[in-house]
Amino acid sequence: MPTPSMEDYIEQIYLLIEEKGYARVSDIAENLSVHPSSVTKMVQKLDQEKYLVYEKYRGLVLTANGKKVGKRLVYRHDLLEQLLQIIGVKEENIYQDVEGIEHHLSWDSIDRIGDLVEYFQEKPVRIEQLKAIQKKNEDVEK
């Protein structure tokens, strides 16, 4: 299993490859706000762990397992963003909140959150009912 830090790199590499067709050390460093030397060390570690194939000065490619893990990590991130949007978390807080919780949930919890998101999305009236409850509770607090 990858560590939370490894997950961040795999997720970012997966996103870059999906978006651009490739992932360079400089792009990864910029997107994660880390030094290129840190990226190089982690990429070498991910190569050893068989999540990607890295050749110095030639770039990197995710292995089949790396792609599978990357796809699942992006799904987890997107799912948590959807949940926080549905439950009414302020947009400016969502990214930081997801970053803060995504590595601390089991995949069982993620799957149940997926069920909950699906439950709300199947019938948008449920989201409206939730908003009504939130409004009522906000009015009580005032």
mmCIF file of C-alpha atoms in Angstrom:
data_model
loop_
_atom_site.group_PDB
_atom_site.id
_atom_site.type_symbol
_atom_site.label_atom_id
_atom_site.label_comp_id
_atom_site.label_asym_id
_atom_site.label_seq_id
_atom_site.Cartn_x
_atom_site.Cartn_y
_atom_site.Cartn_z
ATOM 1 C CA MET A 1 0.000 0.000 0.000
ATOM 2 C CA PRO A 2 1.303 3.449 -0.837
ATOM 3 C CA THR A 3 1.829 5.973 1.936
ATOM 4 C CA PRO A 4 -0.264 9.182 1.946
ATOM 5 C CA SER A 5 2.675 11.046 0.419
ATOM 6 C CA MET A 6 3.084 8.419 -2.283
ATOM 7 C CA GLU A 7 -0.654 8.649 -2.963
ATOM 8 C CA ASP A 8 -0.379 12.411 -3.527
ATOM 9 C CA TYR A 9 2.359 11.868 -6.108
ATOM 10 C CA ILE A 10 0.589 8.995 -7.866
ATOM 11 C CA GLU A 11 -2.634 11.018 -8.025
ATOM 12 C CA GLN A 12 -0.832 14.053 -9.423
ATOM 13 C CA ILE A 13 1.114 11.989 -11.983
ATOM 14 C CA TYR A 14 -2.097 10.269 -13.074
ATOM 15 C CA LEU A 15 -3.858 13.633 -13.501
ATOM 16 C CA LEU A 16 -0.967 15.119 -15.479
ATOM 17 C CA ILE A 17 -0.788 12.134 -17.813
ATOM 18 C CA GLU A 18 -4.559 12.252 -18.329
ATOM 19 C CA GLU A 19 -4.426 15.993 -19.038
ATOM 20 C CA LYS A 20 -1.182 16.369 -21.018
ATOM 21 C CA GLY A 21 -0.231 12.850 -22.030
ATOM 22 C CA TYR A 22 2.934 13.028 -19.913
ATOM 23 C CA ALA A 23 4.177 14.040 -16.471
ATOM 24 C CA ARG A 24 7.474 15.867 -15.995
ATOM 25 C CA VAL A 25 9.291 16.289 -12.703
ATOM 26 C CA SER A 26 8.949 20.072 -13.006
ATOM 27 C CA ASP A 27 5.162 19.841 -13.519
ATOM 28 C CA ILE A 28 4.749 17.504 -10.560
ATOM 29 C CA ALA A 29 6.878 19.796 -8.378
ATOM 30 C CA GLU A 30 4.855 22.841 -9.370
ATOM 31 C CA ASN A 31 1.482 21.171 -8.796
ATOM 32 C CA LEU A 32 2.483 19.762 -5.409
ATOM 33 C CA SER A 33 4.454 22.871 -4.368
ATOM 34 C CA VAL A 34 7.614 20.896 -3.647
ATOM 35 C CA HIS A 35 11.201 21.034 -4.902
ATOM 36 C CA PRO A 36 12.085 19.057 -8.034
ATOM 37 C CA SER A 37 14.685 17.131 -6.009
ATOM 38 C CA SER A 38 11.882 15.889 -3.719
ATOM 39 C CA VAL A 39 9.919 14.759 -6.761
ATOM 40 C CA THR A 40 12.931 12.905 -8.144
ATOM 41 C CA LYS A 41 13.404 11.034 -4.845
ATOM 42 C CA MET A 42 9.744 10.074 -4.669
ATOM 43 C CA VAL A 43 9.617 9.064 -8.340
ATOM 44 C CA GLN A 44 12.598 6.774 -7.739
ATOM 45 C CA LYS A 45 10.792 5.258 -4.750
ATOM 46 C CA LEU A 46 7.598 4.813 -6.792
ATOM 47 C CA ASP A 47 9.702 3.125 -9.478
ATOM 48 C CA GLN A 48 11.101 0.713 -6.875
ATOM 49 C CA GLU A 49 7.575 -0.010 -5.637
ATOM 50 C CA LYS A 50 6.471 -0.730 -9.246
ATOM 51 C CA TYR A 51 3.914 2.100 -9.483
ATOM 52 C CA LEU A 52 5.800 3.646 -12.388
ATOM 53 C CA VAL A 53 8.821 3.244 -14.635
ATOM 54 C CA TYR A 54 11.288 6.123 -14.411
ATOM 55 C CA GLU A 55 14.267 6.724 -16.661
ATOM 56 C CA LYS A 56 16.429 9.695 -15.786
ATOM 57 C CA TYR A 57 16.081 12.482 -18.374
ATOM 58 C CA ARG A 58 13.509 10.428 -20.309
ATOM 59 C CA GLY A 59 10.412 10.764 -18.176
ATOM 60 C CA LEU A 60 8.100 8.386 -16.457
ATOM 61 C CA VAL A 61 5.208 6.087 -17.229
ATOM 62 C CA LEU A 62 2.709 4.623 -14.795
ATOM 63 C CA THR A 63 2.610 0.843 -14.634
ATOM 64 C CA ALA A 64 -0.744 -0.934 -14.911
ATOM 65 C CA ASN A 65 -0.885 -0.985 -11.104
ATOM 66 C CA GLY A 66 0.101 2.688 -10.926
ATOM 67 C CA LYS A 67 -2.712 3.587 -13.334
ATOM 68 C CA LYS A 68 -5.190 1.535 -11.320
ATOM 69 C CA VAL A 69 -4.140 3.185 -8.056
ATOM 70 C CA GLY A 70 -4.068 6.654 -9.661
ATOM 71 C CA LYS A 71 -7.564 6.242 -11.056
ATOM 72 C CA ARG A 72 -8.869 5.098 -7.664
ATOM 73 C CA LEU A 73 -7.192 8.037 -5.891
ATOM 74 C CA VAL A 74 -8.700 10.552 -8.317
ATOM 75 C CA TYR A 75 -12.086 8.884 -7.815
ATOM 76 C CA ARG A 76 -11.692 9.204 -4.029
ATOM 77 C CA HIS A 77 -10.764 12.877 -4.279
ATOM 78 C CA ASP A 78 -13.618 13.686 -6.679
ATOM 79 C CA LEU A 79 -16.109 11.726 -4.587
ATOM 80 C CA LEU A 80 -15.184 13.594 -1.413
ATOM 81 C CA GLU A 81 -15.478 16.916 -3.247
ATOM 82 C CA GLN A 82 -18.951 15.902 -4.464
ATOM 83 C CA LEU A 83 -20.026 14.935 -0.947
ATOM 84 C CA LEU A 84 -18.838 18.210 0.549
ATOM 85 C CA GLN A 85 -20.626 20.156 -2.203
ATOM 86 C CA ILE A 86 -23.839 18.204 -1.630
ATOM 87 C CA ILE A 87 -23.802 18.804 2.114
ATOM 88 C CA GLY A 88 -23.230 22.515 1.599
ATOM 89 C CA VAL A 89 -19.597 23.072 2.556
ATOM 90 C CA LYS A 90 -18.415 26.472 1.314
ATOM 91 C CA GLU A 91 -16.603 26.169 -2.010
ATOM 92 C CA GLU A 92 -13.466 27.898 -0.679
ATOM 93 C CA ASN A 93 -13.105 25.190 2.007
ATOM 94 C CA ILE A 94 -13.685 22.091 -0.086
ATOM 95 C CA TYR A 95 -10.207 21.496 -1.551
ATOM 96 C CA GLN A 96 -8.392 21.912 1.792
ATOM 97 C CA ASP A 97 -10.967 19.785 3.597
ATOM 98 C CA VAL A 98 -10.638 16.978 1.044
ATOM 99 C CA GLU A 99 -6.842 17.140 1.275
ATOM 100 C CA GLY A 100 -7.160 16.916 5.053
ATOM 101 C CA ILE A 101 -9.401 13.858 5.157
ATOM 102 C CA GLU A 102 -8.775 11.780 2.037
ATOM 103 C CA HIS A 103 -5.831 9.793 3.444
ATOM 104 C CA HIS A 104 -7.586 9.036 6.723
ATOM 105 C CA LEU A 105 -10.565 7.101 5.422
ATOM 106 C CA SER A 106 -10.707 3.393 4.692
ATOM 107 C CA TRP A 107 -11.776 2.245 1.256
ATOM 108 C CA ASP A 108 -14.859 0.813 2.950
ATOM 109 C CA SER A 109 -15.747 4.342 4.112
ATOM 110 C CA ILE A 110 -15.061 5.694 0.622
ATOM 111 C CA ASP A 111 -17.400 3.094 -0.880
ATOM 112 C CA ARG A 112 -20.150 4.017 1.614
ATOM 113 C CA ILE A 113 -19.643 7.713 0.802
ATOM 114 C CA GLY A 114 -20.043 6.752 -2.848
ATOM 115 C CA ASP A 115 -23.371 5.139 -1.965
ATOM 116 C CA LEU A 116 -24.447 8.284 -0.104
ATOM 117 C CA VAL A 117 -23.495 10.579 -2.984
ATOM 118 C CA GLU A 118 -25.420 8.320 -5.354
ATOM 119 C CA TYR A 119 -28.416 8.402 -2.976
ATOM 120 C CA PHE A 120 -28.510 12.202 -3.079
ATOM 121 C CA GLN A 121 -27.867 12.436 -6.821
ATOM 122 C CA GLU A 122 -30.612 9.936 -7.707
ATOM 123 C CA LYS A 123 -33.254 12.296 -6.312
ATOM 124 C CA PRO A 124 -32.190 15.954 -6.145
ATOM 125 C CA VAL A 125 -35.188 16.621 -3.885
ATOM 126 C CA ARG A 126 -33.140 14.944 -1.139
ATOM 127 C CA ILE A 127 -30.486 17.651 -1.507
ATOM 128 C CA GLU A 128 -33.199 20.304 -1.254
ATOM 129 C CA GLN A 129 -34.542 18.622 1.897
ATOM 130 C CA LEU A 130 -31.059 18.665 3.397
ATOM 131 C CA LYS A 131 -30.684 22.364 2.575
ATOM 132 C CA ALA A 132 -34.024 23.048 4.260
ATOM 133 C CA ILE A 133 -32.799 21.317 7.420
ATOM 134 C CA GLN A 134 -29.560 23.315 7.305
ATOM 135 C CA LYS A 135 -31.493 26.570 6.869
ATOM 136 C CA LYS A 136 -33.769 25.693 9.796
ATOM 137 C CA ASN A 137 -30.754 24.921 11.991
ATOM 138 C CA GLU A 138 -29.012 28.145 10.969
ATOM 139 C CA ASP A 139 -32.139 30.134 11.858
ATOM 140 C CA VAL A 140 -32.255 28.475 15.302
ATOM 141 C CA GLU A 141 -28.596 29.366 15.930
ATOM 142 C CA LYS A 142 -29.223 33.071 15.259
#
